[in-house]
mmCIF file of C-alpha atoms in Angstrom:
data_model
loop_
_atom_site.group_PDB
_atom_site.id
_atom_site.type_symbol
_atom_site.label_atom_id
_atom_site.label_comp_id
_atom_site.label_asym_id
_atom_site.label_seq_id
_atom_site.Cartn_x
_atom_site.Cartn_y
_atom_site.Cartn_z
ATOM 1 C CA UNK U 1 61.468 -8.406 13.806
ATOM 2 C CA UNK U 2 61.375 -11.344 11.496
ATOM 3 C CA UNK U 3 59.876 -11.119 7.907
ATOM 4 C CA UNK U 4 56.942 -13.348 8.879
ATOM 5 C CA UNK U 5 56.105 -11.082 12.179
ATOM 6 C CA UNK U 6 56.411 -8.041 9.928
ATOM 7 C CA UNK U 7 53.963 -9.396 7.564
ATOM 8 C CA UNK U 8 51.677 -10.452 10.392
ATOM 9 C CA UNK U 9 51.889 -6.987 11.939
ATOM 10 C CA UNK U 10 51.014 -5.473 8.514
ATOM 11 C CA UNK U 11 48.078 -7.746 8.085
ATOM 12 C CA UNK U 12 46.812 -6.927 11.533
ATOM 13 C CA UNK U 13 47.079 -3.092 10.836
ATOM 14 C CA UNK U 14 45.172 -3.597 7.678
ATOM 15 C CA UNK U 15 42.448 -5.483 9.413
ATOM 16 C CA UNK U 16 42.324 -2.784 12.218
ATOM 17 C CA UNK U 17 42.159 0.035 9.679
ATOM 18 C CA UNK U 18 39.266 -1.623 7.891
ATOM 19 C CA UNK U 19 37.446 -2.237 10.916
ATOM 20 C CA UNK U 20 37.712 1.440 11.914
ATOM 21 C CA UNK U 21 36.306 2.530 8.637
ATOM 22 C CA UNK U 22 33.724 -0.254 8.517
ATOM 23 C CA UNK U 23 30.214 1.047 9.000
ATOM 24 C CA UNK U 24 27.552 0.678 11.504
ATOM 25 C CA UNK U 25 23.994 1.634 10.549
ATOM 26 C CA UNK U 26 20.679 1.692 12.498
ATOM 27 C CA UNK U 27 17.427 1.307 10.881
ATOM 28 C CA UNK U 28 14.331 3.106 12.349
ATOM 29 C CA UNK U 29 11.048 1.410 11.567
ATOM 30 C CA UNK U 30 7.468 0.744 12.813
ATOM 31 C CA UNK U 31 7.428 -2.753 11.390
ATOM 32 C CA UNK U 32 7.911 -4.717 14.556
ATOM 33 C CA UNK U 33 6.546 -7.695 12.877
ATOM 34 C CA UNK U 34 9.570 -7.751 10.511
ATOM 35 C CA UNK U 35 12.335 -7.916 12.944
ATOM 36 C CA UNK U 36 12.933 -11.632 12.445
ATOM 37 C CA UNK U 37 12.882 -11.217 8.706
ATOM 38 C CA UNK U 38 15.424 -8.419 8.775
ATOM 39 C CA UNK U 39 17.736 -10.262 11.141
ATOM 40 C CA UNK U 40 17.455 -13.871 9.515
ATOM 41 C CA UNK U 41 16.874 -13.087 5.963
ATOM 42 C CA UNK U 42 17.396 -9.606 4.545
ATOM 43 C CA UNK U 43 20.382 -8.328 6.542
ATOM 44 C CA UNK U 44 22.480 -11.642 5.930
ATOM 45 C CA UNK U 45 21.729 -11.225 2.228
ATOM 46 C CA UNK U 46 22.909 -7.549 2.650
ATOM 47 C CA UNK U 47 26.098 -8.491 4.430
ATOM 48 C CA UNK U 48 26.963 -11.141 1.747
ATOM 49 C CA UNK U 49 26.946 -8.512 -0.908
ATOM 50 C CA UNK U 50 28.508 -5.758 1.380
ATOM 51 C CA UNK U 51 30.947 -7.225 3.906
ATOM 52 C CA UNK U 52 32.245 -4.658 6.383
ATOM 53 C CA UNK U 53 28.968 -2.952 7.062
ATOM 54 C CA UNK U 54 26.923 -3.866 10.144
ATOM 55 C CA UNK U 55 23.148 -3.040 10.286
ATOM 56 C CA UNK U 56 20.984 -3.063 13.412
ATOM 57 C CA UNK U 57 17.132 -3.114 12.627
ATOM 58 C CA UNK U 58 15.625 -1.048 15.654
ATOM 59 C CA UNK U 59 11.707 -0.881 15.332
ATOM 60 C CA UNK U 60 9.367 0.894 17.532
ATOM 61 C CA UNK U 61 5.580 -0.160 17.762
ATOM 62 C CA UNK U 62 3.464 1.387 15.031
ATOM 63 C CA UNK U 63 1.240 3.750 17.168
ATOM 64 C CA UNK U 64 4.370 5.088 18.895
ATOM 65 C CA UNK U 65 6.681 5.405 15.841
ATOM 66 C CA UNK U 66 5.942 8.942 14.790
ATOM 67 C CA UNK U 67 6.318 10.518 18.092
ATOM 68 C CA UNK U 68 9.352 8.322 19.277
ATOM 69 C CA UNK U 69 11.147 9.006 15.979
ATOM 70 C CA UNK U 70 10.588 12.706 16.392
ATOM 71 C CA UNK U 71 11.919 12.795 19.862
ATOM 72 C CA UNK U 72 15.021 10.787 18.895
ATOM 73 C CA UNK U 73 15.529 13.107 15.955
ATOM 74 C CA UNK U 74 15.270 16.210 18.074
ATOM 75 C CA UNK U 75 17.665 14.640 20.675
ATOM 76 C CA UNK U 76 20.207 13.686 17.885
ATOM 77 C CA UNK U 77 19.936 9.955 18.917
ATOM 78 C CA UNK U 78 17.912 8.653 15.885
ATOM 79 C CA UNK U 79 19.167 5.983 13.541
ATOM 80 C CA UNK U 80 20.935 6.509 10.260
ATOM 81 C CA UNK U 81 18.147 5.121 8.008
ATOM 82 C CA UNK U 82 14.555 6.226 8.628
ATOM 83 C CA UNK U 83 11.687 4.002 7.457
ATOM 84 C CA UNK U 84 9.142 6.419 5.748
ATOM 85 C CA UNK U 85 5.521 6.390 5.972
ATOM 86 C CA UNK U 86 3.689 7.588 2.883
ATOM 87 C CA UNK U 87 2.707 11.439 2.360
ATOM 88 C CA UNK U 88 2.437 13.873 5.132
ATOM 89 C CA UNK U 89 4.124 12.282 7.907
ATOM 90 C CA UNK U 90 7.448 11.850 6.033
ATOM 91 C CA UNK U 91 7.025 15.118 4.122
ATOM 92 C CA UNK U 92 6.821 16.867 7.601
ATOM 93 C CA UNK U 93 10.218 15.183 8.552
ATOM 94 C CA UNK U 94 11.806 16.379 5.286
ATOM 95 C CA UNK U 95 10.460 19.957 5.825
ATOM 96 C CA UNK U 96 11.954 19.975 9.361
ATOM 97 C CA UNK U 97 15.242 19.044 7.743
ATOM 98 C CA UNK U 98 15.409 15.437 9.141
ATOM 99 C CA UNK U 99 15.571 13.759 5.739
ATOM 100 C CA UNK U 100 18.317 14.097 3.059
ATOM 101 C CA UNK U 101 17.274 15.130 -0.439
ATOM 102 C CA UNK U 102 17.671 12.308 -2.784
ATOM 103 C CA UNK U 103 17.020 14.146 -6.123
ATOM 104 C CA UNK U 104 19.065 12.325 -8.840
ATOM 105 C CA UNK U 105 20.027 9.605 -6.284
ATOM 106 C CA UNK U 106 21.066 6.319 -8.183
ATOM 107 C CA UNK U 107 18.745 4.134 -6.022
ATOM 108 C CA UNK U 108 15.714 5.850 -7.420
ATOM 109 C CA UNK U 109 16.512 4.824 -10.935
ATOM 110 C CA UNK U 110 14.782 1.513 -10.189
ATOM 111 C CA UNK U 111 11.471 2.965 -9.417
ATOM 112 C CA UNK U 112 8.819 4.398 -11.732
ATOM 113 C CA UNK U 113 7.608 7.994 -11.094
ATOM 114 C CA UNK U 114 4.165 6.827 -9.645
ATOM 115 C CA UNK U 115 5.875 4.828 -6.869
ATOM 116 C CA UNK U 116 7.930 8.075 -5.794
ATOM 117 C CA UNK U 117 4.997 10.422 -5.407
ATOM 118 C CA UNK U 118 4.256 9.319 -1.720
ATOM 119 C CA UNK U 119 7.724 10.498 -0.786
ATOM 120 C CA UNK U 120 7.923 13.831 -2.778
ATOM 121 C CA UNK U 121 7.252 17.352 -2.004
ATOM 122 C CA UNK U 122 3.599 18.491 -3.295
ATOM 123 C CA UNK U 123 5.198 20.015 -6.413
ATOM 124 C CA UNK U 124 7.112 16.697 -7.171
ATOM 125 C CA UNK U 125 10.439 18.571 -7.322
ATOM 126 C CA UNK U 126 12.248 16.885 -4.138
ATOM 127 C CA UNK U 127 12.257 13.065 -3.345
ATOM 128 C CA UNK U 128 13.454 12.183 0.052
ATOM 129 C CA UNK U 129 12.817 8.406 0.426
ATOM 130 C CA UNK U 130 13.571 5.338 -1.527
ATOM 131 C CA UNK U 131 10.190 3.291 -2.288
ATOM 132 C CA UNK U 132 10.100 -0.226 -0.718
ATOM 133 C CA UNK U 133 6.648 -1.693 -1.016
ATOM 134 C CA UNK U 134 2.973 -1.175 -1.873
ATOM 135 C CA UNK U 135 -0.326 -3.109 -1.173
ATOM 136 C CA UNK U 136 -2.618 -3.816 -4.180
ATOM 137 C CA UNK U 137 -6.521 -3.885 -4.142
ATOM 138 C CA UNK U 138 -8.886 -6.254 -5.778
ATOM 139 C CA UNK U 139 -11.107 -9.085 -4.928
ATOM 140 C CA UNK U 140 -10.555 -12.721 -3.687
ATOM 141 C CA UNK U 141 -13.039 -15.410 -4.757
ATOM 142 C CA UNK U 142 -13.865 -18.893 -3.584
ATOM 143 C CA UNK U 143 -12.671 -21.327 -6.303
ATOM 144 C CA UNK U 144 -14.995 -24.173 -5.229
ATOM 145 C CA UNK U 145 -18.072 -21.899 -5.363
ATOM 146 C CA UNK U 146 -17.121 -20.486 -8.805
ATOM 147 C CA UNK U 147 -16.492 -23.852 -10.145
ATOM 148 C CA UNK U 148 -19.755 -25.344 -8.851
ATOM 149 C CA UNK U 149 -21.765 -22.648 -10.416
ATOM 150 C CA UNK U 150 -19.650 -22.628 -13.689
ATOM 151 C CA UNK U 151 -18.712 -18.794 -13.133
ATOM 152 C CA UNK U 152 -15.783 -17.311 -15.008
ATOM 153 C CA UNK U 153 -13.689 -14.630 -13.255
ATOM 154 C CA UNK U 154 -15.630 -11.251 -13.957
ATOM 155 C CA UNK U 155 -13.862 -8.786 -16.156
ATOM 156 C CA UNK U 156 -16.603 -6.200 -16.479
ATOM 157 C CA UNK U 157 -19.152 -4.707 -14.011
ATOM 158 C CA UNK U 158 -22.015 -6.496 -15.780
ATOM 159 C CA UNK U 159 -20.094 -9.934 -15.431
ATOM 160 C CA UNK U 160 -19.580 -8.973 -11.707
ATOM 161 C CA UNK U 161 -23.229 -8.483 -10.926
ATOM 162 C CA UNK U 162 -24.254 -11.480 -13.113
ATOM 163 C CA UNK U 163 -22.001 -13.625 -10.987
ATOM 164 C CA UNK U 164 -23.492 -12.236 -7.857
ATOM 165 C CA UNK U 165 -26.940 -12.974 -9.068
ATOM 166 C CA UNK U 166 -26.083 -16.582 -9.643
ATOM 167 C CA UNK U 167 -24.480 -17.005 -6.248
ATOM 168 C CA UNK U 168 -27.428 -15.343 -4.507
ATOM 169 C CA UNK U 169 -29.958 -17.563 -6.544
ATOM 170 C CA UNK U 170 -28.199 -20.679 -5.465
ATOM 171 C CA UNK U 171 -28.554 -19.531 -1.740
ATOM 172 C CA UNK U 172 -25.706 -21.449 -0.128
ATOM 173 C CA UNK U 173 -23.218 -18.648 0.573
ATOM 174 C CA UNK U 174 -23.085 -14.977 0.964
ATOM 175 C CA UNK U 175 -22.245 -13.332 -2.397
ATOM 176 C CA UNK U 176 -19.995 -10.660 -0.858
ATOM 177 C CA UNK U 177 -18.134 -11.017 2.511
ATOM 178 C CA UNK U 178 -18.308 -7.287 3.423
ATOM 179 C CA UNK U 179 -19.616 -5.354 6.451
ATOM 180 C CA UNK U 180 -19.933 -1.703 7.123
ATOM 181 C CA UNK U 181 -19.486 -1.677 10.976
ATOM 182 C CA UNK U 182 -15.723 -0.550 10.886
ATOM 183 C CA UNK U 183 -16.363 1.769 7.885
ATOM 184 C CA UNK U 184 -12.719 1.963 6.836
ATOM 185 C CA UNK U 185 -12.965 -0.863 4.298
ATOM 186 C CA UNK U 186 -15.874 0.956 2.482
ATOM 187 C CA UNK U 187 -13.383 3.543 1.569
ATOM 188 C CA UNK U 188 -9.912 2.101 1.612
ATOM 189 C CA UNK U 189 -10.835 -1.163 -0.148
ATOM 190 C CA UNK U 190 -14.102 -0.556 -2.024
ATOM 191 C CA UNK U 191 -14.325 3.179 -3.114
ATOM 192 C CA UNK U 192 -10.551 3.805 -3.764
ATOM 193 C CA UNK U 193 -10.353 0.049 -5.107
ATOM 194 C CA UNK U 194 -13.158 -0.091 -7.712
ATOM 195 C CA UNK U 195 -13.286 3.810 -8.468
ATOM 196 C CA UNK U 196 -10.007 4.083 -10.445
ATOM 197 C CA UNK U 197 -11.754 2.477 -13.496
ATOM 198 C CA UNK U 198 -14.302 5.155 -13.225
ATOM 199 C CA UNK U 199 -12.084 8.198 -12.842
ATOM 200 C CA UNK U 200 -9.122 6.882 -14.846
ATOM 201 C CA UNK U 201 -6.611 6.391 -11.913
ATOM 202 C CA UNK U 202 -3.969 9.100 -11.735
ATOM 203 C CA UNK U 203 -5.695 11.339 -14.213
ATOM 204 C CA UNK U 204 -8.824 11.777 -12.044
ATOM 205 C CA UNK U 205 -6.831 12.009 -8.837
ATOM 206 C CA UNK U 206 -4.545 14.667 -10.200
ATOM 207 C CA UNK U 207 -7.522 16.621 -11.676
ATOM 208 C CA UNK U 208 -9.317 16.839 -8.225
ATOM 209 C CA UNK U 209 -6.040 18.168 -6.674
ATOM 210 C CA UNK U 210 -5.643 20.736 -9.604
ATOM 211 C CA UNK U 211 -9.260 21.851 -9.267
ATOM 212 C CA UNK U 212 -10.172 20.624 -12.711
ATOM 213 C CA UNK U 213 -12.646 18.091 -11.501
ATOM 214 C CA UNK U 214 -14.927 17.806 -8.495
ATOM 215 C CA UNK U 215 -16.377 14.921 -6.644
ATOM 216 C CA UNK U 216 -19.844 15.741 -7.968
ATOM 217 C CA UNK U 217 -18.683 14.842 -11.633
ATOM 218 C CA UNK U 218 -20.131 11.758 -13.010
ATOM 219 C CA UNK U 219 -17.096 9.485 -12.774
ATOM 220 C CA UNK U 220 -16.987 9.919 -8.983
ATOM 221 C CA UNK U 221 -20.836 9.705 -8.453
ATOM 222 C CA UNK U 222 -20.908 6.576 -10.651
ATOM 223 C CA UNK U 223 -18.472 4.894 -8.119
ATOM 224 C CA UNK U 224 -20.932 5.359 -5.415
ATOM 225 C CA UNK U 225 -23.749 4.041 -7.667
ATOM 226 C CA UNK U 226 -21.957 0.866 -8.018
ATOM 227 C CA UNK U 227 -21.413 0.609 -4.402
ATOM 228 C CA UNK U 228 -25.115 1.205 -3.525
ATOM 229 C CA UNK U 229 -25.950 -1.775 -5.697
ATOM 230 C CA UNK U 230 -23.710 -4.033 -3.676
ATOM 231 C CA UNK U 231 -26.199 -3.778 -0.713
ATOM 232 C CA UNK U 232 -28.384 -6.605 -2.305
ATOM 233 C CA UNK U 233 -25.409 -9.046 -2.127
ATOM 234 C CA UNK U 234 -24.115 -8.359 1.277
ATOM 235 C CA UNK U 235 -24.706 -10.788 4.282
ATOM 236 C CA UNK U 236 -27.731 -10.501 6.534
ATOM 237 C CA UNK U 237 -27.077 -7.911 9.260
ATOM 238 C CA UNK U 238 -24.000 -6.527 7.279
ATOM 239 C CA UNK U 239 -24.430 -3.105 8.959
ATOM 240 C CA UNK U 240 -23.165 -4.769 12.161
ATOM 241 C CA UNK U 241 -20.431 -6.936 10.446
ATOM 242 C CA UNK U 242 -16.786 -6.030 11.283
ATOM 243 C CA UNK U 243 -13.658 -6.521 9.279
ATOM 244 C CA UNK U 244 -12.743 -9.496 11.277
ATOM 245 C CA UNK U 245 -16.271 -11.070 10.788
ATOM 246 C CA UNK U 246 -15.813 -10.661 6.978
ATOM 247 C CA UNK U 247 -12.445 -12.449 7.150
ATOM 248 C CA UNK U 248 -14.149 -15.174 9.101
ATOM 249 C CA UNK U 249 -17.010 -15.519 6.724
ATOM 250 C CA UNK U 250 -14.920 -15.834 3.686
ATOM 251 C CA UNK U 251 -12.164 -17.861 5.535
ATOM 252 C CA UNK U 252 -14.659 -20.608 6.550
ATOM 253 C CA UNK U 253 -16.228 -20.843 3.066
ATOM 254 C CA UNK U 254 -19.497 -19.040 3.764
ATOM 255 C CA UNK U 255 -19.001 -16.265 1.185
ATOM 256 C CA UNK U 256 -17.974 -16.282 -2.537
ATOM 257 C CA UNK U 257 -16.370 -12.901 -3.038
ATOM 258 C CA UNK U 258 -14.118 -10.953 -0.584
ATOM 259 C CA UNK U 259 -13.207 -7.191 -1.428
ATOM 260 C CA UNK U 260 -9.442 -7.485 -0.585
ATOM 261 C CA UNK U 261 -6.003 -5.713 0.298
ATOM 262 C CA UNK U 262 -3.180 -7.918 -0.700
ATOM 263 C CA UNK U 263 -2.198 -7.864 3.000
ATOM 264 C CA UNK U 264 -5.099 -10.280 3.417
ATOM 265 C CA UNK U 265 -3.285 -13.110 1.630
ATOM 266 C CA UNK U 266 -1.038 -14.064 4.419
ATOM 267 C CA UNK U 267 -4.101 -13.989 6.777
ATOM 268 C CA UNK U 268 -6.025 -16.534 4.784
ATOM 269 C CA UNK U 269 -2.958 -18.646 3.987
ATOM 270 C CA UNK U 270 -2.525 -18.970 7.817
ATOM 271 C CA UNK U 271 -6.206 -19.046 9.081
ATOM 272 C CA UNK U 272 -8.190 -20.800 6.242
ATOM 273 C CA UNK U 273 -8.476 -23.897 4.276
ATOM 274 C CA UNK U 274 -10.515 -22.253 1.462
ATOM 275 C CA UNK U 275 -8.774 -22.444 -2.012
ATOM 276 C CA UNK U 276 -9.002 -18.891 -3.283
ATOM 277 C CA UNK U 277 -7.953 -16.893 -6.324
ATOM 278 C CA UNK U 278 -7.956 -13.186 -6.982
ATOM 279 C CA UNK U 279 -9.429 -10.821 -9.758
ATOM 280 C CA UNK U 280 -8.825 -7.179 -10.416
ATOM 281 C CA UNK U 281 -11.504 -4.639 -10.077
ATOM 282 C CA UNK U 282 -14.078 -4.970 -13.018
ATOM 283 C CA UNK U 283 -14.017 -2.378 -15.812
ATOM 284 C CA UNK U 284 -17.238 -0.553 -16.612
ATOM 285 C CA UNK U 285 -17.454 -2.094 -20.055
ATOM 286 C CA UNK U 286 -15.608 -4.577 -22.167
ATOM 287 C CA UNK U 287 -12.560 -3.101 -23.800
ATOM 288 C CA UNK U 288 -12.143 -0.195 -21.252
ATOM 289 C CA UNK U 289 -8.447 0.143 -20.042
ATOM 290 C CA UNK U 290 -7.991 -0.915 -16.442
ATOM 291 C CA UNK U 291 -6.690 0.791 -13.331
ATOM 292 C CA UNK U 292 -5.620 -0.766 -10.103
ATOM 293 C CA UNK U 293 -4.989 0.948 -6.688
ATOM 294 C CA UNK U 294 -1.352 -0.157 -6.054
ATOM 295 C CA UNK U 295 -1.029 1.892 -2.780
ATOM 296 C CA UNK U 296 2.397 3.125 -1.817
ATOM 297 C CA UNK U 297 2.939 2.113 1.847
ATOM 298 C CA UNK U 298 6.705 2.004 3.017
ATOM 299 C CA UNK U 299 9.989 3.569 2.085
ATOM 300 C CA UNK U 300 13.361 4.377 3.467
ATOM 301 C CA UNK U 301 15.425 7.691 3.765
ATOM 302 C CA UNK U 302 18.798 8.910 5.232
ATOM 303 C CA UNK U 303 18.745 10.834 8.473
ATOM 304 C CA UNK U 304 20.362 14.153 7.609
ATOM 305 C CA UNK U 305 22.365 13.941 10.871
ATOM 306 C CA UNK U 306 23.618 10.469 10.123
ATOM 307 C CA UNK U 307 27.438 10.300 10.775
ATOM 308 C CA UNK U 308 27.840 7.441 8.242
ATOM 309 C CA UNK U 309 26.101 8.566 4.927
ATOM 310 C CA UNK U 310 28.504 6.639 2.613
ATOM 311 C CA UNK U 311 27.255 3.397 4.057
ATOM 312 C CA UNK U 312 23.685 4.558 4.266
ATOM 313 C CA UNK U 313 23.850 5.112 0.545
ATOM 314 C CA UNK U 314 25.362 1.640 -0.053
ATOM 315 C CA UNK U 315 22.325 0.342 1.947
ATOM 316 C CA UNK U 316 19.821 2.416 -0.261
ATOM 317 C CA UNK U 317 21.499 1.074 -3.436
ATOM 318 C CA UNK U 318 20.831 -2.436 -2.126
ATOM 319 C CA UNK U 319 17.040 -1.621 -1.389
ATOM 320 C CA UNK U 320 16.904 -0.570 -5.007
ATOM 321 C CA UNK U 321 18.304 -3.907 -6.146
ATOM 322 C CA UNK U 322 16.570 -7.036 -7.718
ATOM 323 C CA UNK U 323 17.721 -9.208 -4.901
ATOM 324 C CA UNK U 324 15.985 -6.988 -2.148
ATOM 325 C CA UNK U 325 12.809 -6.647 -4.279
ATOM 326 C CA UNK U 326 12.737 -10.438 -4.709
ATOM 327 C CA UNK U 327 13.327 -11.383 -1.010
ATOM 328 C CA UNK U 328 10.906 -8.600 0.339
ATOM 329 C CA UNK U 329 8.112 -9.629 -1.924
ATOM 330 C CA UNK U 330 8.239 -13.333 -1.413
ATOM 331 C CA UNK U 331 8.793 -13.126 2.435
ATOM 332 C CA UNK U 332 6.304 -10.409 3.258
ATOM 333 C CA UNK U 333 3.439 -11.826 1.319
ATOM 334 C CA UNK U 334 0.980 -9.279 -0.002
ATOM 335 C CA UNK U 335 3.635 -6.433 0.215
ATOM 336 C CA UNK U 336 4.953 -5.814 -3.284
ATOM 337 C CA UNK U 337 8.293 -4.237 -4.298
ATOM 338 C CA UNK U 338 7.587 -0.908 -5.992
ATOM 339 C CA UNK U 339 10.687 -1.349 -8.193
ATOM 340 C CA UNK U 340 10.796 -1.979 -11.940
ATOM 341 C CA UNK U 341 12.579 -5.347 -11.419
ATOM 342 C CA UNK U 342 10.772 -8.438 -12.726
ATOM 343 C CA UNK U 343 10.194 -10.761 -9.817
ATOM 344 C CA UNK U 344 9.251 -14.323 -9.701
ATOM 345 C CA UNK U 345 6.520 -14.341 -7.063
ATOM 346 C CA UNK U 346 6.146 -17.690 -5.286
ATOM 347 C CA UNK U 347 2.631 -17.249 -3.777
ATOM 348 C CA UNK U 348 0.051 -17.877 -6.588
ATOM 349 C CA UNK U 349 -2.461 -15.178 -5.363
ATOM 350 C CA UNK U 350 0.309 -12.643 -4.865
ATOM 351 C CA UNK U 351 1.674 -13.589 -8.307
ATOM 352 C CA UNK U 352 -1.757 -12.851 -9.864
ATOM 353 C CA UNK U 353 -2.024 -9.471 -8.051
ATOM 354 C CA UNK U 354 1.367 -8.227 -8.954
ATOM 355 C CA UNK U 355 0.709 -9.155 -12.695
ATOM 356 C CA UNK U 356 -1.945 -6.625 -12.969
ATOM 357 C CA UNK U 357 0.740 -3.954 -13.020
ATOM 358 C CA UNK U 358 1.698 -5.158 -16.512
ATOM 359 C CA UNK U 359 -1.992 -5.177 -17.518
ATOM 360 C CA UNK U 360 -3.275 -2.009 -15.837
ATOM 361 C CA UNK U 361 -2.166 1.484 -15.019
ATOM 362 C CA UNK U 362 -1.377 1.985 -11.251
ATOM 363 C CA UNK U 363 -2.723 4.677 -9.006
ATOM 364 C CA UNK U 364 -2.844 5.083 -5.151
ATOM 365 C CA UNK U 365 -5.783 5.718 -2.891
ATOM 366 C CA UNK U 366 -7.588 8.849 -4.083
ATOM 367 C CA UNK U 367 -7.392 11.046 -1.027
ATOM 368 C CA UNK U 368 -3.866 10.088 0.260
ATOM 369 C CA UNK U 369 -2.006 12.847 -0.972
ATOM 370 C CA UNK U 370 -3.020 16.572 0.234
ATOM 371 C CA UNK U 371 -6.831 15.946 0.211
ATOM 372 C CA UNK U 372 -6.860 14.656 3.879
ATOM 373 C CA UNK U 373 -4.999 17.627 5.400
ATOM 374 C CA UNK U 374 -8.030 19.909 6.265
ATOM 375 C CA UNK U 375 -11.127 19.955 8.359
ATOM 376 C CA UNK U 376 -13.324 18.058 7.916
ATOM 377 C CA UNK U 377 -10.954 15.069 7.433
ATOM 378 C CA UNK U 378 -11.752 13.664 4.182
ATOM 379 C CA UNK U 379 -10.500 10.148 5.191
ATOM 380 C CA UNK U 380 -13.260 10.218 7.981
ATOM 381 C CA UNK U 381 -15.896 11.688 5.720
ATOM 382 C CA UNK U 382 -15.280 9.150 3.095
ATOM 383 C CA UNK U 383 -15.532 6.340 5.676
ATOM 384 C CA UNK U 384 -18.901 7.816 6.728
ATOM 385 C CA UNK U 385 -20.565 8.604 3.389
ATOM 386 C CA UNK U 386 -19.313 5.335 1.612
ATOM 387 C CA UNK U 387 -20.808 3.189 4.457
ATOM 388 C CA UNK U 388 -24.110 5.074 4.376
ATOM 389 C CA UNK U 389 -24.313 4.565 0.684
ATOM 390 C CA UNK U 390 -23.805 0.935 1.190
ATOM 391 C CA UNK U 391 -26.391 0.872 3.953
ATOM 392 C CA UNK U 392 -28.955 2.606 1.632
ATOM 393 C CA UNK U 393 -29.072 5.558 3.797
ATOM 394 C CA UNK U 394 -27.467 8.119 1.571
ATOM 395 C CA UNK U 395 -27.903 8.771 -2.229
ATOM 396 C CA UNK U 396 -24.620 8.632 -4.210
ATOM 397 C CA UNK U 397 -25.132 12.050 -5.473
ATOM 398 C CA UNK U 398 -25.499 13.294 -1.856
ATOM 399 C CA UNK U 399 -22.305 11.457 -0.769
ATOM 400 C CA UNK U 400 -20.479 13.335 -3.687
ATOM 401 C CA UNK U 401 -21.929 16.582 -2.671
ATOM 402 C CA UNK U 402 -20.880 16.165 0.980
ATOM 403 C CA UNK U 403 -17.430 15.296 0.185
ATOM 404 C CA UNK U 404 -17.139 18.159 -2.294
ATOM 405 C CA UNK U 405 -18.440 20.754 -0.024
ATOM 406 C CA UNK U 406 -16.064 19.532 3.002
ATOM 407 C CA UNK U 407 -13.248 19.712 0.559
ATOM 408 C CA UNK U 408 -14.089 23.163 -0.804
ATOM 409 C CA UNK U 409 -14.223 24.688 2.952
ATOM 410 C CA UNK U 410 -10.599 24.427 3.279
ATOM 411 C CA UNK U 411 -8.844 23.621 -0.105
ATOM 412 C CA UNK U 412 -8.232 26.082 -2.859
ATOM 413 C CA UNK U 413 -6.348 24.464 -5.804
ATOM 414 C CA UNK U 414 -3.157 25.827 -6.638
ATOM 415 C CA UNK U 415 -2.304 27.197 -3.076
#
């Protein structure tokens, strides 16, 4: 064999051996809408930084994801990386031994403690998924309406109601684009969006879980008090108005203010010509510290039965990188990386909303952890009472009493 042939054979052997050790990873996810994003943007960036690892993004439709994933995990056919929903769904997978414990994992160093809570055991001792993104709650406002009336962006609750009074007096548009027909917005966007400024975010949330506070305490009742005052500013027939109706009302310029989740940014960017900005939930009085609902939504963990954990770890490290944070935040508008990395957000409304993290303390939706496990379901109860308060059918103190009574039926703090 000539020297050249020998060199060629040696090179070929090297290529074969590297191919044999090169990894293939499969990602399980419910984000069917993100398939193109992963295949065209995210994975090519990963390959550039990590040649030799192949990744397949294999999503299942959102309603079927939990059951389909469970079936594949039981059969031993699930992917190497599992996209994690927040709190109980993923906690259940961890308890069944399907997710690796990630305590001390280098990927977690990029994330603040508050970002990890949704993927930890109740006592906070074990973490099993690397956080990816959250959604932030606040308000959108129609810039044209505000400018015509000479309104400044409200900072306090007094500013907020003063602006609403001026918009109502002018009589051209609905002050607030909001209805109570679907109910969920009254809790997930309004109650847990404006409430953290009353109950001091994590301090109040953790105090309820610890049994040191009750829903009948003033800081919770006062949140419903504010919501009751909204009724004067909602559109005519708001009790029959759906979430889609509210989007339409604001998107066609027929309302001044829209209580929002950041995921709504992309909807209005694509379906509306209205120029809009965002402001954070108003504080009770000038100088109060502010709190925002920065709700943990999506993460990723390692299937404990994966045959390729070394490459899965390489992937988690990349998920924790500034490059991923930047790509994900700018391509999935309204979903924000939960990492500590400073990101140059391109969309102006998304940029405004993510900037609140530097001005306010972050918390999550009040009842997301532990509180919605029992019967009656606190999530459903909050939808119901918050809607009734906004409909003028229930007094704030009665709403508080109903939630506290339902919670006390099954929950004993410390158990």
